[in-house]
CSV table of C-alpha atoms and ligand atoms in Angstrom, one decimal:
chain,number,residue,atom,x,y,z
K,1,MET,CA,38.4,111.7,23.6
K,2,ASN,CA,38.5,108.1,24.6
K,3,ASP,CA,39.1,105.7,21.7
K,4,PRO,CA,37.4,102.4,22.7
K,5,HIS,CA,39.7,100.6,20.3
K,6,MET,CA,42.7,101.7,22.4
K,7,PRO,CA,42.8,99.9,25.7
K,8,GLU,CA,43.1,101.9,28.9
K,9,VAL,CA,44.2,100.8,32.4
K,10,GLN,CA,41.2,99.4,34.1
K,11,GLY,CA,40.0,96.5,36.2
K,12,ASN,CA,41.2,95.1,39.5
K,13,LEU,CA,43.3,92.0,39.7
K,14,ALA,CA,43.9,89.8,42.7
K,15,TYR,CA,45.3,86.3,43.3
K,16,THR,CA,42.5,84.0,44.4
K,17,CYS,CA,43.2,80.7,46.0
K,18,ILE,CA,41.5,77.8,44.1
K,19,GLY,CA,41.3,75.9,47.4
K,20,CYS,CA,40.0,78.3,50.1
K,21,SER,CA,39.1,81.4,48.0
K,22,ARG,CA,41.3,83.8,50.0
K,23,ARG,CA,42.5,86.7,48.0
K,24,TYR,CA,46.0,88.3,47.8
K,25,ASP,CA,47.4,91.5,46.5
K,26,ILE,CA,48.5,91.2,42.8
K,27,TYR,CA,51.7,93.2,43.6
K,28,ASP,CA,52.9,90.5,46.1
K,29,PHE,CA,54.9,87.8,44.4
K,30,VAL,CA,53.0,84.7,45.7
K,31,TYR,CA,52.6,81.5,43.8
K,32,THR,CA,50.7,79.2,46.2
K,33,CYS,CA,48.2,80.1,48.9
K,34,PRO,CA,50.1,81.0,52.1
K,35,GLU,CA,47.2,79.6,54.1
K,36,CYS,CA,46.3,76.3,52.4
K,37,ARG,CA,49.1,75.8,49.9
K,38,SER,CA,46.6,75.4,46.9
K,39,LEU,CA,47.3,77.0,43.5
K,40,LEU,CA,46.3,80.6,42.9
K,41,LYS,CA,44.5,82.0,39.9
K,42,ILE,CA,44.2,85.6,38.9
K,43,GLU,CA,40.7,87.1,39.0
K,44,ASN,CA,39.6,90.4,37.7
K,45,THR,CA,37.2,91.5,40.4
K,46,HIS,CA,35.7,94.0,37.9
K,47,PHE,CA,35.1,91.4,35.2
K,48,HIS,CA,31.3,92.1,35.5
K,49,LYS,CA,32.0,95.6,34.1
K,50,LEU,CA,33.2,94.1,30.9
K,51,LYS,CA,29.7,92.6,30.5
K,52,GLU,CA,28.3,96.1,30.1
K,53,THR,CA,29.9,96.2,26.6
K,54,PRO,CA,27.8,94.1,24.2
K,55,ALA,CA,29.4,91.0,22.6
K,56,GLU,CA,29.0,92.5,19.2
K,57,LYS,CA,31.0,95.6,20.3
K,58,TRP,CA,33.8,93.4,21.7
K,59,LYS,CA,34.1,91.5,18.4
K,60,GLU,CA,34.3,94.9,16.6
K,61,ILE,CA,37.0,96.1,19.0
K,62,PHE,CA,39.1,93.0,18.8
K,63,ASP,CA,38.6,92.8,15.0
K,64,SER,CA,39.6,96.4,14.5
K,65,ARG,CA,42.8,95.9,16.5
K,66,ARG,CA,43.8,93.2,13.9
K,67,SER,CA,44.9,96.1,11.6
K,68,THR,CA,46.8,98.1,14.1
K,69,ASN,CA,50.5,98.9,13.6
K,70,LYS,CA,51.0,99.5,17.3
K,71,PRO,CA,53.5,96.8,18.5
K,72,GLU,CA,51.9,96.6,22.0
K,73,LEU,CA,48.6,95.6,20.5
K,74,SER,CA,50.0,93.3,17.8
K,75,GLY,CA,50.5,90.3,20.0
K,76,VAL,CA,48.6,88.7,22.9
K,77,PHE,CA,47.7,92.2,24.2
K,78,ARG,CA,45.2,92.6,21.4
K,79,PHE,CA,43.0,91.2,24.2
K,80,HIS,CA,44.4,93.6,26.9
K,81,GLU,CA,41.1,93.8,28.7
K,82,LEU,CA,41.0,90.0,29.2
K,83,ILE,CA,44.7,89.6,30.0
K,84,LEU,CA,46.4,92.3,32.2
K,85,PRO,CA,44.1,95.4,32.1
K,86,ILE,CA,46.0,96.9,35.0
K,87,VAL,CA,49.2,97.2,32.9
K,88,PRO,CA,49.5,100.4,30.8
K,89,LEU,CA,50.4,100.0,27.2
K,90,ASN,CA,53.9,101.6,27.6
K,91,ASP,CA,54.9,98.8,30.1
K,92,ILE,CA,54.0,96.0,27.6
K,93,ILE,CA,56.8,94.0,26.2
K,94,TYR,CA,56.1,92.7,22.7
K,95,LEU,CA,58.7,90.6,20.9
K,96,GLY,CA,56.5,89.2,18.1
K,97,GLU,CA,54.5,86.6,20.0
K,98,GLY,CA,51.0,85.5,19.3
K,99,GLN,CA,48.7,85.9,16.2
K,100,THR,CA,50.0,82.6,14.9
K,101,PRO,CA,48.7,81.1,11.7
K,102,VAL,CA,45.9,78.5,11.3
K,103,VAL,CA,46.7,76.1,8.5
K,104,ARG,CA,44.2,73.7,6.9
K,105,ALA,CA,45.4,70.1,6.7
K,106,ASN,CA,45.4,68.8,3.1
K,107,GLU,CA,43.3,65.9,1.9
K,108,GLU,CA,46.0,63.3,2.3
K,109,MET,CA,46.6,64.3,5.9
K,110,SER,CA,42.9,64.7,6.8
K,111,SER,CA,42.0,61.3,5.4
K,112,TRP,CA,44.9,59.6,7.3
K,113,VAL,CA,43.6,61.3,10.6
K,114,GLY,CA,40.0,60.5,9.8
K,115,ALA,CA,38.5,64.0,9.5
K,116,PRO,CA,39.3,67.5,8.1
K,117,PHE,CA,41.2,69.6,10.6
K,118,LEU,CA,43.1,72.8,11.1
K,119,VAL,CA,46.6,73.2,12.8
K,120,LYS,CA,47.2,76.4,14.8
K,121,ASN,CA,51.0,76.6,14.7
K,122,ASP,CA,52.4,78.0,17.8
K,123,GLY,CA,55.9,77.1,16.7
K,124,LEU,CA,55.8,80.4,14.8
K,125,ASN,CA,56.5,82.4,18.0
K,126,PRO,CA,59.8,84.2,18.6
K,127,SER,CA,61.4,81.5,20.7
K,128,ALA,CA,59.4,78.9,18.6
K,129,SER,CA,56.9,77.7,21.2
K,130,PHE,CA,53.6,78.8,22.7
K,131,LYS,CA,55.5,79.6,26.0
K,132,ASP,CA,56.1,83.1,24.6
K,133,ARG,CA,52.4,83.9,25.1
K,134,GLY,CA,52.6,83.5,28.8
K,135,MET,CA,56.1,84.9,29.0
K,136,ALA,CA,54.9,88.1,27.3
K,137,SER,CA,52.3,88.6,30.1
K,138,ALA,CA,54.6,87.6,32.9
K,139,ILE,CA,57.5,89.8,31.7
K,140,SER,CA,55.2,92.8,30.9
K,141,PHE,CA,53.8,92.4,34.4
K,142,LEU,CA,57.3,92.2,35.9
K,143,ASN,CA,58.4,95.2,33.9
K,144,HIS,CA,55.3,97.1,35.2
K,145,VAL,CA,56.1,96.2,38.8
K,146,ILE,CA,59.8,97.0,38.5
K,147,ARG,CA,58.8,100.5,37.3
K,148,ALA,CA,55.9,101.0,39.7
K,149,ARG,CA,57.7,99.7,42.8
K,150,ASN,CA,61.2,100.7,41.7
K,151,LEU,CA,62.6,97.2,42.1
K,152,ASP,CA,66.2,96.2,41.5
K,153,HIS,CA,68.1,92.9,41.0
K,154,VAL,CA,65.1,90.6,40.3
K,155,LEU,CA,66.0,87.0,39.6
K,156,GLY,CA,63.6,85.5,37.1
K,157,ILE,CA,63.8,81.8,37.6
K,158,CYS,CA,62.1,78.7,36.1
K,159,ALA,CA,62.4,74.9,35.8
K,160,SER,CA,61.9,73.7,32.3
K,161,THR,CA,61.6,70.9,29.8
K,162,GLY,CA,63.3,73.3,27.4
K,163,ASP,CA,60.8,75.7,26.0
K,164,THR,CA,59.9,77.7,29.2
K,165,SER,CA,63.6,78.4,29.7
K,166,ALA,CA,64.0,79.5,26.1
K,167,ALA,CA,61.1,81.9,26.4
K,168,ALA,CA,62.0,83.2,29.9
K,169,ALA,CA,65.6,83.9,28.9
K,170,LEU,CA,64.5,85.6,25.7
K,171,TYR,CA,61.9,87.9,27.4
K,172,LEU,CA,64.1,88.7,30.4
K,173,SER,CA,67.0,89.6,28.1
K,174,TYR,CA,64.9,92.5,26.8
K,175,LEU,CA,64.7,94.2,30.3
K,176,PRO,CA,67.6,96.3,31.7
K,177,LYS,CA,70.5,94.1,32.9
K,178,SER,CA,70.8,96.3,36.0
K,179,LYS,CA,67.3,95.2,37.0
K,180,VAL,CA,66.9,91.5,36.1
K,181,GLN,CA,68.9,88.2,35.6
K,182,ALA,CA,67.5,85.0,34.1
K,183,VAL,CA,68.2,81.7,35.8
K,184,VAL,CA,66.9,78.4,34.3
K,185,LEU,CA,67.0,74.9,35.7
K,186,LEU,CA,67.1,72.1,33.2
K,187,PRO,CA,67.2,68.3,33.6
K,188,GLN,CA,70.6,67.3,32.2
K,189,GLY,CA,70.3,65.5,28.9
K,190,ARG,CA,66.6,65.9,28.7
K,191,VAL,CA,66.4,68.9,26.5
K,192,THR,CA,67.3,69.1,22.9
K,193,PRO,CA,70.6,70.8,21.8
K,194,GLN,CA,68.4,73.5,20.1
K,195,GLN,CA,66.5,74.2,23.3
K,196,LEU,CA,69.7,74.3,25.3
K,197,SER,CA,71.2,76.8,22.9
K,198,GLN,CA,68.4,79.2,23.4
K,199,PRO,CA,68.8,80.3,27.0
K,200,LEU,CA,72.6,80.2,26.6
K,201,GLY,CA,72.3,82.6,23.6
K,202,SER,CA,70.0,84.9,25.6
K,203,GLY,CA,72.6,85.2,28.3
K,204,ALA,CA,70.8,83.3,31.1
K,205,ILE,CA,72.5,81.4,33.9
K,206,VAL,CA,71.7,77.8,32.8
K,207,ILE,CA,71.9,75.2,35.6
K,208,GLU,CA,71.8,71.6,34.6
K,209,MET,CA,70.6,69.1,37.2
K,210,PRO,CA,70.4,65.3,37.3
K,211,GLY,CA,66.9,63.9,37.1
K,212,VAL,CA,63.8,64.8,35.1
K,213,PHE,CA,61.6,67.9,35.0
K,214,ASP,CA,59.6,67.0,38.1
K,215,ASP,CA,62.9,67.1,40.1
K,216,CYS,CA,63.8,70.5,38.7
K,217,MET,CA,60.3,71.7,39.6
K,218,ARG,CA,60.6,70.6,43.2
K,219,VAL,CA,63.9,72.6,43.5
K,220,VAL,CA,62.5,75.7,41.9
K,221,GLU,CA,59.4,75.6,44.1
K,222,GLU,CA,61.5,75.5,47.2
K,223,LEU,CA,63.6,78.4,45.9
K,224,ALA,CA,60.4,80.4,45.1
K,225,GLN,CA,59.0,79.7,48.6
K,226,ASP,CA,62.1,80.5,50.6
K,227,TYR,CA,64.0,83.1,48.6
K,228,HIS,CA,63.3,86.4,46.8
K,229,VAL,CA,62.9,85.3,43.2
K,230,PHE,CA,60.3,85.8,40.5
K,231,LEU,CA,59.0,82.4,39.4
K,232,LEU,CA,58.4,82.1,35.7
K,233,ASN,CA,56.8,78.6,35.6
K,234,SER,CA,53.1,78.4,34.7
K,235,LYS,CA,52.5,77.9,38.4
K,236,ASN,CA,52.8,81.6,38.4
K,237,PRO,CA,49.2,82.5,37.2
K,238,VAL,CA,50.5,85.6,35.4
K,239,ARG,CA,51.8,83.1,32.8
K,240,ILE,CA,48.3,81.6,32.4
K,241,LEU,CA,46.9,85.1,31.6
K,242,GLY,CA,48.9,85.5,28.4
K,243,GLN,CA,48.5,81.8,27.4
K,244,LYS,CA,44.7,82.4,27.3
K,245,SER,CA,45.3,84.3,24.1
K,246,TYR,CA,45.6,81.0,22.2
K,247,ALA,CA,41.9,80.5,22.9
K,248,TYR,CA,40.9,84.1,22.0
K,249,GLU,CA,42.8,83.8,18.7
K,250,ILE,CA,41.2,80.5,17.7
K,251,ALA,CA,37.8,82.1,18.3
K,252,GLN,CA,38.6,85.1,16.3
K,253,GLN,CA,40.2,83.1,13.5
K,254,LEU,CA,37.0,81.1,13.3
K,255,ASP,CA,34.9,84.3,13.1
K,256,TRP,CA,33.8,83.8,16.7
K,257,ASP,CA,31.9,80.6,15.9
K,258,THR,CA,32.8,77.8,18.2
K,259,SER,CA,29.9,75.6,17.5
K,260,ASP,CA,30.9,71.9,17.2
K,261,LEU,CA,34.5,72.8,17.7
K,262,VAL,CA,37.1,70.5,19.3
K,263,VAL,CA,40.4,71.9,20.4
K,264,VAL,CA,43.2,69.3,20.6
K,265,VAL,CA,46.0,70.1,23.1
K,266,PRO,CA,49.0,68.1,24.3
K,267,ILE,CA,49.3,68.1,28.1
K,268,GLY,CA,52.6,68.3,30.1
K,269,ASN,CA,52.5,70.4,33.3
K,270,ALA,CA,48.9,71.3,32.3
K,271,GLY,CA,49.4,75.1,32.3
K,272,ASN,CA,48.5,75.4,28.6
K,273,ILE,CA,45.3,73.3,28.7
K,274,THR,CA,44.3,75.3,31.8
K,275,ALA,CA,44.8,78.6,30.0
K,276,VAL,CA,43.0,77.4,26.9
K,277,MET,CA,39.9,76.4,29.0
K,278,GLU,CA,40.0,79.7,31.0
K,279,GLY,CA,40.3,81.7,27.7
K,280,PHE,CA,37.2,80.1,26.2
K,281,ILE,CA,35.3,80.6,29.5
K,282,ASP,CA,36.0,84.3,29.4
K,283,LEU,CA,34.7,84.6,25.9
K,284,HIS,CA,31.6,82.5,26.7
K,285,GLU,CA,30.8,84.6,29.8
K,286,LEU,CA,31.0,87.8,27.7
K,287,GLY,CA,28.7,86.2,25.1
K,288,ILE,CA,31.4,86.5,22.5
K,289,ILE,CA,31.2,82.8,21.6
K,290,PRO,CA,28.0,80.8,21.6
K,291,VAL,CA,29.2,77.7,23.3
K,292,LEU,CA,32.4,76.3,24.9
K,293,PRO,CA,34.3,74.0,22.6
K,294,THR,CA,35.2,70.4,23.5
K,295,ILE,CA,38.7,70.0,24.7
K,296,LEU,CA,40.7,66.9,23.8
K,297,GLY,CA,43.9,66.6,25.8
K,298,VAL,CA,46.6,64.2,24.6
K,299,GLN,CA,49.4,62.5,26.6
K,300,SER,CA,52.1,59.9,25.8
K,301,HIS,CA,51.5,56.6,27.5
K,302,HIS,CA,55.0,57.2,29.1
K,303,ALA,CA,53.7,60.3,31.0
K,304,ASP,CA,49.9,60.2,31.2
K,305,PRO,CA,48.7,60.9,34.7
K,306,ILE,CA,45.8,63.0,33.5
K,307,ALA,CA,44.6,60.5,30.9
K,308,ARG,CA,44.6,57.9,33.7
K,309,TRP,CA,42.6,60.2,36.0
K,310,ARG,CA,40.0,60.8,33.3
K,311,ALA,CA,39.7,57.0,32.7
K,312,SER,CA,39.7,55.9,36.3
K,313,GLY,CA,38.6,58.9,38.3
K,314,THR,CA,41.7,58.7,40.5
K,315,TYR,CA,44.7,60.9,40.2
K,316,THR,CA,48.1,59.4,40.9
K,317,PRO,CA,51.4,61.1,40.1
K,318,LEU,CA,53.7,58.8,38.2
K,319,ARG,CA,57.4,58.3,37.4
K,320,VAL,CA,57.8,59.1,33.7
K,321,THR,CA,59.7,57.0,31.2
K,322,PRO,CA,61.4,58.6,28.1
K,323,SER,CA,59.2,60.3,25.6
K,324,VAL,CA,59.8,61.9,22.2
K,325,ALA,CA,57.1,64.5,23.4
K,326,GLN,CA,59.8,65.5,25.8
K,327,ALA,CA,58.4,69.0,26.5
K,328,ALA,CA,55.3,67.2,27.9
K,329,MET,CA,57.1,64.4,29.8
K,330,ILE,CA,55.8,65.2,33.3
K,331,GLY,CA,54.5,62.8,35.8
K,332,ASP,CA,52.9,65.2,38.3
K,333,PRO,CA,51.5,68.1,36.4
K,334,VAL,CA,51.5,71.2,38.7
K,335,SER,CA,48.3,72.6,37.3
K,336,PHE,CA,46.3,69.4,37.6
K,337,PRO,CA,44.1,70.8,40.5
K,338,LYS,CA,43.1,73.6,38.1
K,339,VAL,CA,42.2,71.2,35.3
K,340,ARG,CA,40.1,69.1,37.7
K,341,LYS,CA,38.2,72.2,38.9
K,342,LEU,CA,37.6,73.6,35.4
K,343,VAL,CA,36.3,70.2,34.2
K,344,GLN,CA,34.0,69.8,37.1
K,345,GLU,CA,32.7,73.4,37.0
K,346,HIS,CA,32.6,74.1,33.2
K,347,PHE,CA,33.6,71.4,30.8
K,348,ASP,CA,32.2,68.2,32.2
K,349,ASP,CA,31.6,65.9,29.2
K,350,ARG,CA,33.2,68.4,26.9
K,351,PHE,CA,36.6,67.2,28.1
K,352,HIS,CA,38.4,64.1,27.0
K,353,VAL,CA,42.0,62.9,27.3
K,354,VAL,CA,43.6,60.2,25.2
K,355,SER,CA,46.9,58.4,25.7
K,356,VAL,CA,49.1,57.6,22.6
K,357,THR,CA,52.2,55.5,22.0
K,358,GLU,CA,55.6,56.9,21.2
K,359,THR,CA,55.3,55.3,17.7
K,360,GLU,CA,52.0,57.0,17.1
K,361,ILE,CA,53.5,60.4,18.2
K,362,MET,CA,56.4,60.1,15.8
K,363,GLU,CA,54.2,59.0,12.9
K,364,GLY,CA,51.8,61.9,13.6
K,365,MET,CA,54.8,64.3,13.4
K,366,LEU,CA,56.4,62.8,10.4
K,367,ARG,CA,53.2,62.5,8.4
K,368,ALA,CA,52.1,66.1,9.2
K,369,ASN,CA,55.5,67.4,8.1
K,370,ARG,CA,55.3,65.4,4.9
K,371,ASN,CA,52.1,67.3,4.2
K,372,GLY,CA,53.1,70.9,4.5
K,373,HIS,CA,53.3,71.4,8.3
K,374,VAL,CA,56.2,72.1,10.6
K,375,VAL,CA,55.0,70.5,13.8
K,376,CYS,CA,57.1,69.4,16.7
K,377,THR,CA,56.8,66.0,18.5
K,378,GLN,CA,54.1,67.5,20.8
K,379,GLY,CA,52.2,68.7,17.7
K,380,GLY,CA,52.6,65.1,16.4
K,381,GLU,CA,51.2,64.0,19.7
K,382,SER,CA,48.1,66.2,19.1
K,383,VAL,CA,47.7,64.8,15.6
K,384,ALA,CA,48.0,61.2,16.9
K,385,GLY,CA,45.5,62.0,19.7
K,386,LEU,CA,42.9,63.3,17.3
K,387,LYS,CA,43.4,60.2,15.1
K,388,LYS,CA,42.9,58.0,18.1
K,389,ALA,CA,39.8,59.8,19.4
K,390,LEU,CA,38.3,59.4,15.9
K,391,ASP,CA,39.3,55.8,15.5
K,392,GLU,CA,37.9,54.9,18.9
K,393,GLY,CA,34.7,56.8,18.3
K,394,ILE,CA,35.3,59.1,21.3
K,395,LEU,CA,34.5,62.0,18.9
K,396,PRO,CA,32.5,62.0,15.7
K,397,ALA,CA,34.2,63.0,12.4
K,398,SER,CA,31.4,65.5,11.9
K,399,LYS,CA,32.9,67.9,14.5
K,400,ARG,CA,35.3,70.8,13.5
K,401,PHE,CA,38.9,70.2,14.8
K,402,ILE,CA,41.8,72.5,15.5
K,403,VAL,CA,45.0,70.9,16.6
K,404,ASP,CA,47.7,72.7,18.7
K,405,SER,CA,51.2,72.4,17.5
K,406,THR,CA,52.9,73.8,20.5
K,407,SER,CA,56.4,74.4,19.1
K,408,HIS,CA,58.5,74.2,15.9
K,409,GLN,CA,59.7,71.1,14.2
K,410,LEU,CA,63.3,72.3,14.3
K,411,LYS,CA,63.4,72.3,18.1
K,412,PHE,CA,62.8,68.5,18.1
K,413,ALA,CA,64.7,67.6,14.9
K,414,VAL,CA,66.9,65.1,17.0
K,415,PHE,CA,63.9,62.8,17.4
K,416,GLN,CA,63.2,62.9,13.6
K,417,GLN,CA,66.9,62.0,13.2
K,418,MET,CA,66.7,59.1,15.6
K,419,TYR,CA,63.7,57.8,13.7
K,420,PHE,CA,65.5,58.1,10.3
K,421,GLU,CA,68.6,56.4,11.7
K,422,ASP,CA,66.9,53.8,14.0
K,423,GLY,CA,68.7,55.5,16.8
K,424,PHE,CA,66.0,55.3,19.5
K,425,ALA,CA,67.1,53.8,22.8
K,426,PRO,CA,64.8,50.8,23.6
K,427,GLU,CA,63.0,52.6,26.5
K,428,TYR,CA,61.2,54.8,23.9
K,429,GLY,CA,59.6,51.8,22.3
K,430,VAL,CA,59.4,53.4,18.9
K,431,CYS,CA,58.8,51.1,15.9
K,432,THR,CA,59.9,52.8,12.7
K,433,LYS,CA,58.5,52.5,9.2
K,434,SER,CA,60.9,52.7,6.3
K,435,SER,CA,58.3,54.5,4.2
K,436,LEU,CA,58.6,57.5,6.7
K,437,LYS,CA,62.4,57.6,6.8
K,438,ASN,CA,64.6,59.9,4.8
K,439,LYS,CA,68.3,60.6,4.4
K,440,PRO,CA,70.7,62.6,2.3
K,441,VAL,CA,72.0,61.0,-0.9
K,442,PRO,CA,75.8,61.6,-1.5
K,443,LEU,CA,76.5,62.0,-5.2
K,444,GLU,CA,79.3,63.6,-7.1
K,445,ALA,CA,78.8,67.2,-8.4
K,446,SER,CA,77.8,66.1,-11.9
K,447,ALA,CA,74.6,66.7,-13.7
K,448,SER,CA,74.7,63.4,-15.6
K,449,THR,CA,75.3,61.4,-12.4
K,450,ILE,CA,72.4,63.1,-10.7
K,451,ALA,CA,70.2,62.8,-13.7
K,452,ARG,CA,71.0,59.1,-13.8
K,453,TYR,CA,70.1,58.7,-10.1
K,454,LEU,CA,66.8,60.5,-10.7
K,455,GLY,CA,66.0,58.5,-13.8
K,456,LEU,CA,65.6,61.7,-15.9
K,457,GLN,CA,64.9,61.6,-19.6
K,458,LYS,CA,67.2,63.8,-21.7
K,459,LYS,CA,65.4,66.5,-23.7
K,460,ALA,CA,65.5,66.1,-27.5
K,461,ARG,CA,67.8,68.7,-29.1
K,462,THR,CA,66.0,70.9,-31.6
L,501,PLP,C1,55.5,73.2,27.6
L,501,PLP,C2,55.2,72.5,26.4
L,501,PLP,C3,54.1,71.6,26.4
L,501,PLP,C4,53.3,71.3,27.5
L,501,PLP,O1,52.5,72.4,28.0
L,501,PLP,P1,52.0,72.4,29.5
L,501,PLP,O2,51.5,73.8,29.7
L,501,PLP,O3,53.2,72.1,30.3
L,501,PLP,O4,51.0,71.4,29.6
L,501,PLP,C5,53.8,71.0,25.1
L,501,PLP,N1,54.5,71.3,24.0
L,501,PLP,C6,55.6,72.1,24.1
L,501,PLP,C7,56.3,72.3,22.8
L,501,PLP,C8,55.9,72.7,25.2
L,501,PLP,O5,57.0,73.5,25.3
L,502,ZN,ZN1,44.0,78.8,50.1
């Protein structure tokens, strides 16, 4: 008997060009339209069949899978039908990604920001960033294709601001060594020591190049176009499929009620914000959520091409200057054409972008972490962006807010340390506040010395 709570292989996926609408076989490794060079998206040409299942039934199915002990359905593939329905359960790679917690900001933090809000902490993924969501779908797909087409010696390759390479190296390391090798391209000196340690530890070939992320991306695009490699950047739309789960989980964690909701997302290469928008569109089309939420994108003023586009109507790639939100330090976001199309066709005035200063980002991160969170600099950027949008009246405080912390505090501890030690190079333009600094206190190993330092009162002897 068919158990509707267990997904089965179904649907029909194809790459669809967002420029000329031509379709390509999902089993071909293509990343841009061979005809017009536009980006590709993955479409389920049988999506209409999913509409035959009533919304209430979908909610029941997804809710019932919350209690499953099956690893394959414990992560992003809880939403198998909406992600990669052509991949059978036994090809799914699950390393513990997804189903990340939603944490309520305390009163002190909420009043500083200007409204109550929630933080969905994607730092609690296996490689400590949201990139694991898309990597779970990309590597499950690759695993499926390797088996179905009996492929050998696949090079999985990506350019990265740090976290994509950590995730790619981790997920590829799970597949047989005889079948795959991970190769990551990093801008030298532009990833943190923690991020660099991750692909090294996972056994990837780590190539360091001079320049910034945009330079690495150009090289990897050329490699993907001219050589046999499997591209693991979010330009590969298989990554976007898994990253949509962030939106599905938010909806589920809010009991499928998205009314008055604002989702705050930092923007780098714009893959994540694309996926979040696409995820909410899926749910809306199936009637699972009543309305699309408002999306608030946030960028550093040192790397804010999308904020400038939203403000002026013109998109111009720019040369970035150093940002503590280093994972989002991108001057020409690859997925910008997708963002523009999604905004034009679906989100319209439900889409805002604010630009924040480096000082504001650091303060957002440090204050959040002094109030029970473990957000990274990009999470701090989200917090700062929400505060700015409220301060400037772009959004009313009466809305409901959920903020994306895209990775873990510890990956970006070097920036916290620079703040504490006034160690920022002048290009960052960070002004520090002594009230947000902290440092270890060296004292001798003596209770009385420590008690004196802390001003403790001695207990009366009885
Ligand atoms: C990649 C990344 C971003 C930016 O996401 P895009 O999909 O590139 O827009 C933000 N924060 C962290 C921690 C990241 O790793
Ligand atoms: Zn095309």
